[in-house]
mmCIF file with all atom_site columns, C-alpha atoms in Angstrom:
data_model
loop_
_atom_site.group_PDB
_atom_site.id
_atom_site.type_symbol
_atom_site.label_atom_id
_atom_site.label_alt_id
_atom_site.label_comp_id
_atom_site.label_asym_id
_atom_site.label_entity_id
_atom_site.label_seq_id
_atom_site.pdbx_PDB_ins_code
_atom_site.Cartn_x
_atom_site.Cartn_y
_atom_site.Cartn_z
_atom_site.occupancy
_atom_site.B_iso_or_equiv
_atom_site.pdbx_formal_charge
_atom_site.auth_seq_id
_atom_site.auth_comp_id
_atom_site.auth_asym_id
_atom_site.auth_atom_id
_atom_site.pdbx_PDB_model_num
ATOM 1   C CA . MET A 1 1   ? 1.635   -1.663  -3.843  1.00 69.00 ? 1   MET A CA 1
ATOM 2   C CA . ASP A 1 2   ? -0.313  -4.913  -4.255  1.00 89.00 ? 2   ASP A CA 1
ATOM 3   C CA . LEU A 1 3   ? -3.868  -4.262  -5.472  1.00 93.00 ? 3   LEU A CA 1
ATOM 4   C CA . SER A 1 4   ? -5.269  -6.645  -2.855  1.00 94.00 ? 4   SER A CA 1
ATOM 5   C CA . TYR A 1 5   ? -3.996  -4.255  -0.160  1.00 94.00 ? 5   TYR A CA 1
ATOM 6   C CA . TYR A 1 6   ? -6.322  -1.567  -1.502  1.00 94.00 ? 6   TYR A CA 1
ATOM 7   C CA . MET A 1 7   ? -9.243  -3.990  -1.603  1.00 96.00 ? 7   MET A CA 1
ATOM 8   C CA . GLU A 1 8   ? -8.705  -5.139  1.976   1.00 97.00 ? 8   GLU A CA 1
ATOM 9   C CA . GLN A 1 9   ? -9.114  -1.525  3.093   1.00 97.00 ? 9   GLN A CA 1
ATOM 10  C CA . ALA A 1 10  ? -12.330 -1.233  1.083   1.00 98.00 ? 10  ALA A CA 1
ATOM 11  C CA . PHE A 1 11  ? -13.647 -4.428  2.724   1.00 98.00 ? 11  PHE A CA 1
ATOM 12  C CA . ARG A 1 12  ? -13.330 -2.800  6.130   1.00 98.00 ? 12  ARG A CA 1
ATOM 13  C CA . GLU A 1 13  ? -15.755 -0.155  4.922   1.00 98.00 ? 13  GLU A CA 1
ATOM 14  C CA . ALA A 1 14  ? -18.078 -2.753  3.388   1.00 98.00 ? 14  ALA A CA 1
ATOM 15  C CA . ILE A 1 15  ? -18.364 -4.484  6.768   1.00 98.00 ? 15  ILE A CA 1
ATOM 16  C CA . LYS A 1 16  ? -19.593 -1.192  8.260   1.00 98.00 ? 16  LYS A CA 1
ATOM 17  C CA . ALA A 1 17  ? -22.366 -1.110  5.656   1.00 98.00 ? 17  ALA A CA 1
ATOM 18  C CA . TYR A 1 18  ? -23.201 -4.767  6.325   1.00 97.00 ? 18  TYR A CA 1
ATOM 19  C CA . GLU A 1 19  ? -23.507 -4.120  10.063  1.00 97.00 ? 19  GLU A CA 1
ATOM 20  C CA . LYS A 1 20  ? -25.946 -1.262  9.359   1.00 97.00 ? 20  LYS A CA 1
ATOM 21  C CA . LYS A 1 21  ? -28.014 -3.469  7.050   1.00 96.00 ? 21  LYS A CA 1
ATOM 22  C CA . GLU A 1 22  ? -26.919 -1.547  3.964   1.00 97.00 ? 22  GLU A CA 1
ATOM 23  C CA . VAL A 1 23  ? -25.798 -3.291  0.775   1.00 97.00 ? 23  VAL A CA 1
ATOM 24  C CA . PRO A 1 24  ? -22.211 -4.100  1.822   1.00 98.00 ? 24  PRO A CA 1
ATOM 25  C CA . VAL A 1 25  ? -20.113 -1.983  -0.492  1.00 98.00 ? 25  VAL A CA 1
ATOM 26  C CA . GLY A 1 26  ? -17.080 -0.089  0.749   1.00 98.00 ? 26  GLY A CA 1
ATOM 27  C CA . ALA A 1 27  ? -14.681 2.306   -0.926  1.00 98.00 ? 27  ALA A CA 1
ATOM 28  C CA . VAL A 1 28  ? -11.351 3.913   -0.039  1.00 98.00 ? 28  VAL A CA 1
ATOM 29  C CA . VAL A 1 29  ? -9.306  6.562   -1.866  1.00 98.00 ? 29  VAL A CA 1
ATOM 30  C CA . PHE A 1 30  ? -5.510  6.487   -1.617  1.00 98.00 ? 30  PHE A CA 1
ATOM 31  C CA . ASP A 1 31  ? -3.086  9.237   -2.555  1.00 97.00 ? 31  ASP A CA 1
ATOM 32  C CA . VAL A 1 32  ? 0.037   8.625   -4.615  1.00 95.00 ? 32  VAL A CA 1
ATOM 33  C CA . ASP A 1 33  ? 1.969   7.612   -1.462  1.00 95.00 ? 33  ASP A CA 1
ATOM 34  C CA . GLY A 1 34  ? -0.667  5.025   -0.473  1.00 95.00 ? 34  GLY A CA 1
ATOM 35  C CA . HIS A 1 35  ? -2.196  7.078   2.352   1.00 96.00 ? 35  HIS A CA 1
ATOM 36  C CA . VAL A 1 36  ? -5.962  6.909   2.873   1.00 97.00 ? 36  VAL A CA 1
ATOM 37  C CA . ILE A 1 37  ? -7.476  10.296  2.040   1.00 98.00 ? 37  ILE A CA 1
ATOM 38  C CA . GLY A 1 38  ? -11.140 9.327   1.805   1.00 98.00 ? 38  GLY A CA 1
ATOM 39  C CA . LYS A 1 39  ? -13.391 6.427   2.613   1.00 98.00 ? 39  LYS A CA 1
ATOM 40  C CA . GLY A 1 40  ? -17.035 5.539   2.568   1.00 98.00 ? 40  GLY A CA 1
ATOM 41  C CA . TYR A 1 41  ? -19.602 2.793   2.674   1.00 98.00 ? 41  TYR A CA 1
ATOM 42  C CA . ASN A 1 42  ? -23.130 2.556   1.314   1.00 98.00 ? 42  ASN A CA 1
ATOM 43  C CA . GLN A 1 43  ? -25.521 4.745   3.294   1.00 98.00 ? 43  GLN A CA 1
ATOM 44  C CA . VAL A 1 44  ? -28.504 4.734   0.932   1.00 98.00 ? 44  VAL A CA 1
ATOM 45  C CA . GLU A 1 45  ? -30.986 3.463   3.531   1.00 97.00 ? 45  GLU A CA 1
ATOM 46  C CA . GLU A 1 46  ? -29.573 5.391   6.470   1.00 97.00 ? 46  GLU A CA 1
ATOM 47  C CA . LEU A 1 47  ? -29.616 8.720   4.612   1.00 98.00 ? 47  LEU A CA 1
ATOM 48  C CA . THR A 1 48  ? -32.653 7.919   2.427   1.00 98.00 ? 48  THR A CA 1
ATOM 49  C CA . ASP A 1 49  ? -30.521 9.027   -0.503  1.00 98.00 ? 49  ASP A CA 1
ATOM 50  C CA . ALA A 1 50  ? -30.147 7.007   -3.707  1.00 98.00 ? 50  ALA A CA 1
ATOM 51  C CA . THR A 1 51  ? -26.830 8.782   -4.388  1.00 98.00 ? 51  THR A CA 1
ATOM 52  C CA . ALA A 1 52  ? -25.212 7.794   -1.067  1.00 98.00 ? 52  ALA A CA 1
ATOM 53  C CA . HIS A 1 53  ? -23.089 5.055   -2.627  1.00 98.00 ? 53  HIS A CA 1
ATOM 54  C CA . ALA A 1 54  ? -19.750 4.153   -1.066  1.00 98.00 ? 54  ALA A CA 1
ATOM 55  C CA . GLU A 1 55  ? -17.815 5.596   -4.001  1.00 98.00 ? 55  GLU A CA 1
ATOM 56  C CA . MET A 1 56  ? -19.601 8.948   -3.897  1.00 98.00 ? 56  MET A CA 1
ATOM 57  C CA . ILE A 1 57  ? -18.937 9.323   -0.172  1.00 98.00 ? 57  ILE A CA 1
ATOM 58  C CA . ALA A 1 58  ? -15.283 8.288   -0.508  1.00 98.00 ? 58  ALA A CA 1
ATOM 59  C CA . LEU A 1 59  ? -14.693 10.627  -3.458  1.00 98.00 ? 59  LEU A CA 1
ATOM 60  C CA . THR A 1 60  ? -16.282 13.581  -1.658  1.00 98.00 ? 60  THR A CA 1
ATOM 61  C CA . SER A 1 61  ? -14.171 12.875  1.413   1.00 98.00 ? 61  SER A CA 1
ATOM 62  C CA . ALA A 1 62  ? -10.962 12.632  -0.625  1.00 98.00 ? 62  ALA A CA 1
ATOM 63  C CA . MET A 1 63  ? -11.649 15.860  -2.507  1.00 98.00 ? 63  MET A CA 1
ATOM 64  C CA . ALA A 1 64  ? -12.268 17.644  0.791   1.00 98.00 ? 64  ALA A CA 1
ATOM 65  C CA . THR A 1 65  ? -9.013  16.239  2.194   1.00 98.00 ? 65  THR A CA 1
ATOM 66  C CA . LEU A 1 66  ? -7.010  17.427  -0.806  1.00 97.00 ? 66  LEU A CA 1
ATOM 67  C CA . GLY A 1 67  ? -8.945  20.642  -1.321  1.00 98.00 ? 67  GLY A CA 1
ATOM 68  C CA . SER A 1 68  ? -9.262  19.745  -5.000  1.00 98.00 ? 68  SER A CA 1
ATOM 69  C CA . LYS A 1 69  ? -12.025 18.525  -7.286  1.00 97.00 ? 69  LYS A CA 1
ATOM 70  C CA . TYR A 1 70  ? -9.525  16.287  -9.092  1.00 98.00 ? 70  TYR A CA 1
ATOM 71  C CA . LEU A 1 71  ? -7.956  13.055  -7.840  1.00 98.00 ? 71  LEU A CA 1
ATOM 72  C CA . ILE A 1 72  ? -5.519  12.554  -10.723 1.00 96.00 ? 72  ILE A CA 1
ATOM 73  C CA . ASP A 1 73  ? -2.789  10.619  -8.894  1.00 95.00 ? 73  ASP A CA 1
ATOM 74  C CA . CYS A 1 74  ? -5.181  8.754   -6.618  1.00 98.00 ? 74  CYS A CA 1
ATOM 75  C CA . THR A 1 75  ? -6.520  5.205   -6.492  1.00 98.00 ? 75  THR A CA 1
ATOM 76  C CA . LEU A 1 76  ? -10.131 4.386   -5.661  1.00 98.00 ? 76  LEU A CA 1
ATOM 77  C CA . ALA A 1 77  ? -10.699 0.864   -4.364  1.00 98.00 ? 77  ALA A CA 1
ATOM 78  C CA . VAL A 1 78  ? -14.297 -0.364  -4.145  1.00 98.00 ? 78  VAL A CA 1
ATOM 79  C CA . THR A 1 79  ? -15.663 -3.809  -3.386  1.00 98.00 ? 79  THR A CA 1
ATOM 80  C CA . LEU A 1 80  ? -18.250 -3.814  -6.213  1.00 98.00 ? 80  LEU A CA 1
ATOM 81  C CA . GLU A 1 81  ? -17.954 -2.614  -9.799  1.00 98.00 ? 81  GLU A CA 1
ATOM 82  C CA . PRO A 1 82  ? -19.254 0.961   -9.907  1.00 98.00 ? 82  PRO A CA 1
ATOM 83  C CA . CYS A 1 83  ? -22.680 1.799   -11.326 1.00 98.00 ? 83  CYS A CA 1
ATOM 84  C CA . PRO A 1 84  ? -23.168 4.440   -14.070 1.00 98.00 ? 84  PRO A CA 1
ATOM 85  C CA . MET A 1 85  ? -23.539 7.273   -11.539 1.00 98.00 ? 85  MET A CA 1
ATOM 86  C CA . CYS A 1 86  ? -20.353 6.361   -9.693  1.00 98.00 ? 86  CYS A CA 1
ATOM 87  C CA . ALA A 1 87  ? -18.420 5.632   -12.896 1.00 98.00 ? 87  ALA A CA 1
ATOM 88  C CA . GLY A 1 88  ? -19.359 9.104   -14.119 1.00 98.00 ? 88  GLY A CA 1
ATOM 89  C CA . ALA A 1 89  ? -18.174 10.637  -10.852 1.00 98.00 ? 89  ALA A CA 1
ATOM 90  C CA . ILE A 1 90  ? -14.883 8.730   -11.150 1.00 98.00 ? 90  ILE A CA 1
ATOM 91  C CA . VAL A 1 91  ? -14.327 10.169  -14.617 1.00 98.00 ? 91  VAL A CA 1
ATOM 92  C CA . ASN A 1 92  ? -15.380 13.689  -13.547 1.00 98.00 ? 92  ASN A CA 1
ATOM 93  C CA . ALA A 1 93  ? -13.026 13.590  -10.564 1.00 98.00 ? 93  ALA A CA 1
ATOM 94  C CA . LYS A 1 94  ? -10.229 12.397  -12.876 1.00 98.00 ? 94  LYS A CA 1
ATOM 95  C CA . VAL A 1 95  ? -9.367  9.493   -10.579 1.00 98.00 ? 95  VAL A CA 1
ATOM 96  C CA . GLY A 1 96  ? -6.083  7.993   -11.768 1.00 98.00 ? 96  GLY A CA 1
ATOM 97  C CA . ARG A 1 97  ? -6.813  4.361   -11.006 1.00 98.00 ? 97  ARG A CA 1
ATOM 98  C CA . LEU A 1 98  ? -9.900  2.320   -10.129 1.00 98.00 ? 98  LEU A CA 1
ATOM 99  C CA . VAL A 1 99  ? -9.612  -1.066  -8.436  1.00 98.00 ? 99  VAL A CA 1
ATOM 100 C CA . PHE A 1 100 ? -12.761 -3.091  -7.789  1.00 98.00 ? 100 PHE A CA 1
ATOM 101 C CA . GLY A 1 101 ? -13.710 -6.509  -6.459  1.00 98.00 ? 101 GLY A CA 1
ATOM 102 C CA . ALA A 1 102 ? -16.898 -8.147  -7.707  1.00 98.00 ? 102 ALA A CA 1
ATOM 103 C CA . TYR A 1 103 ? -18.311 -7.552  -11.163 1.00 98.00 ? 103 TYR A CA 1
ATOM 104 C CA . ASP A 1 104 ? -21.932 -6.341  -11.225 1.00 98.00 ? 104 ASP A CA 1
ATOM 105 C CA . PRO A 1 105 ? -23.947 -8.073  -13.983 1.00 97.00 ? 105 PRO A CA 1
ATOM 106 C CA . LYS A 1 106 ? -26.940 -5.745  -13.514 1.00 96.00 ? 106 LYS A CA 1
ATOM 107 C CA . MET A 1 107 ? -25.482 -2.262  -13.009 1.00 97.00 ? 107 MET A CA 1
ATOM 108 C CA . GLY A 1 108 ? -21.748 -2.559  -13.647 1.00 98.00 ? 108 GLY A CA 1
ATOM 109 C CA . ALA A 1 109 ? -20.535 0.424   -15.659 1.00 98.00 ? 109 ALA A CA 1
ATOM 110 C CA . CYS A 1 110 ? -16.806 -0.342  -15.717 1.00 98.00 ? 110 CYS A CA 1
ATOM 111 C CA . GLY A 1 111 ? -16.795 -3.211  -18.178 1.00 97.00 ? 111 GLY A CA 1
ATOM 112 C CA . THR A 1 112 ? -19.778 -5.455  -17.488 1.00 97.00 ? 112 THR A CA 1
ATOM 113 C CA . VAL A 1 113 ? -23.016 -3.784  -18.675 1.00 98.00 ? 113 VAL A CA 1
ATOM 114 C CA . MET A 1 114 ? -21.231 -0.750  -20.102 1.00 98.00 ? 114 MET A CA 1
ATOM 115 C CA . ASN A 1 115 ? -17.770 0.763   -19.809 1.00 98.00 ? 115 ASN A CA 1
ATOM 116 C CA . ILE A 1 116 ? -17.934 4.459   -18.965 1.00 98.00 ? 116 ILE A CA 1
ATOM 117 C CA . PRO A 1 117 ? -14.274 4.834   -17.843 1.00 98.00 ? 117 PRO A CA 1
ATOM 118 C CA . ALA A 1 118 ? -12.993 3.477   -21.164 1.00 97.00 ? 118 ALA A CA 1
ATOM 119 C CA . SER A 1 119 ? -15.149 5.739   -23.319 1.00 97.00 ? 119 SER A CA 1
ATOM 120 C CA . PRO A 1 120 ? -12.821 7.593   -25.708 1.00 96.00 ? 120 PRO A CA 1
ATOM 121 C CA . GLU A 1 121 ? -15.375 10.403  -26.037 1.00 97.00 ? 121 GLU A CA 1
ATOM 122 C CA . LEU A 1 122 ? -14.861 11.419  -22.411 1.00 96.00 ? 122 LEU A CA 1
ATOM 123 C CA . ASN A 1 123 ? -12.033 13.699  -21.289 1.00 95.00 ? 123 ASN A CA 1
ATOM 124 C CA . HIS A 1 124 ? -10.494 11.205  -18.846 1.00 97.00 ? 124 HIS A CA 1
ATOM 125 C CA . GLN A 1 125 ? -9.940  7.446   -18.807 1.00 97.00 ? 125 GLN A CA 1
ATOM 126 C CA . PRO A 1 126 ? -8.652  6.024   -15.513 1.00 98.00 ? 126 PRO A CA 1
ATOM 127 C CA . GLU A 1 127 ? -6.738  2.761   -15.299 1.00 97.00 ? 127 GLU A CA 1
ATOM 128 C CA . VAL A 1 128 ? -9.236  0.063   -14.278 1.00 98.00 ? 128 VAL A CA 1
ATOM 129 C CA . TYR A 1 129 ? -8.482  -3.240  -12.549 1.00 98.00 ? 129 TYR A CA 1
ATOM 130 C CA . GLY A 1 130 ? -11.489 -5.473  -11.840 1.00 98.00 ? 130 GLY A CA 1
ATOM 131 C CA . GLY A 1 131 ? -11.919 -8.799  -10.097 1.00 97.00 ? 131 GLY A CA 1
ATOM 132 C CA . ILE A 1 132 ? -9.439  -8.078  -7.293  1.00 97.00 ? 132 ILE A CA 1
ATOM 133 C CA . LEU A 1 133 ? -10.397 -10.388 -4.386  1.00 97.00 ? 133 LEU A CA 1
ATOM 134 C CA . GLU A 1 134 ? -13.586 -10.975 -6.355  1.00 97.00 ? 134 GLU A CA 1
ATOM 135 C CA . HIS A 1 135 ? -14.646 -14.099 -4.458  1.00 97.00 ? 135 HIS A CA 1
ATOM 136 C CA . LYS A 1 136 ? -14.425 -12.331 -1.109  1.00 97.00 ? 136 LYS A CA 1
ATOM 137 C CA . ALA A 1 137 ? -16.559 -9.443  -2.387  1.00 96.00 ? 137 ALA A CA 1
ATOM 138 C CA . GLN A 1 138 ? -19.134 -11.784 -3.942  1.00 96.00 ? 138 GLN A CA 1
ATOM 139 C CA . SER A 1 139 ? -19.351 -13.850 -0.760  1.00 96.00 ? 139 SER A CA 1
ATOM 140 C CA . LEU A 1 140 ? -20.126 -10.820 1.396   1.00 96.00 ? 140 LEU A CA 1
ATOM 141 C CA . LEU A 1 141 ? -22.809 -9.623  -1.017  1.00 96.00 ? 141 LEU A CA 1
ATOM 142 C CA . GLN A 1 142 ? -24.354 -13.102 -1.297  1.00 95.00 ? 142 GLN A CA 1
ATOM 143 C CA . GLU A 1 143 ? -24.436 -13.490 2.471   1.00 95.00 ? 143 GLU A CA 1
ATOM 144 C CA . PHE A 1 144 ? -26.165 -10.112 2.811   1.00 96.00 ? 144 PHE A CA 1
ATOM 145 C CA . PHE A 1 145 ? -28.853 -10.877 0.231   1.00 93.00 ? 145 PHE A CA 1
ATOM 146 C CA . ARG A 1 146 ? -29.420 -14.388 1.623   1.00 92.00 ? 146 ARG A CA 1
ATOM 147 C CA . GLY A 1 147 ? -30.118 -12.737 4.974   1.00 87.00 ? 147 GLY A CA 1
ATOM 148 C CA . LEU A 1 148 ? -32.703 -10.450 3.395   1.00 84.00 ? 148 LEU A CA 1
ATOM 149 C CA . ARG A 1 149 ? -34.500 -13.337 1.719   1.00 83.00 ? 149 ARG A CA 1
ATOM 150 C CA . GLY A 1 150 ? -34.152 -15.728 4.661   1.00 75.00 ? 150 GLY A CA 1
#
């Protein structure tokens, strides 16, 4: 399956966050057959919870769907490079593949500021593909933050 397909699904979730005035990040988890088994969007403001990132919500949803704490054969698509908290959750959940859109120069923990998923000291290293539909992800984030400043 084309990696941009996964990202398009994540963008649908990011738009939900944007419409609720949350930082527009969306995430979707796919099983090995390409079926959506979990999805989420940022809900930090709505839930007053610093851990309510799109990835965390999508991972929790996928684990509940599968009835397993591990997502070994699954793909997580997220519109922004995961932060250290989310990257740690991705490793702990043993996600098979991570696909993300925009790189995050301030908090990116999948290759930009640090690279948690590639750490050989950890017990799992998912495949990571960054920069998928990067311009689209960056544009949505820039539009959101322009609106806050404007």
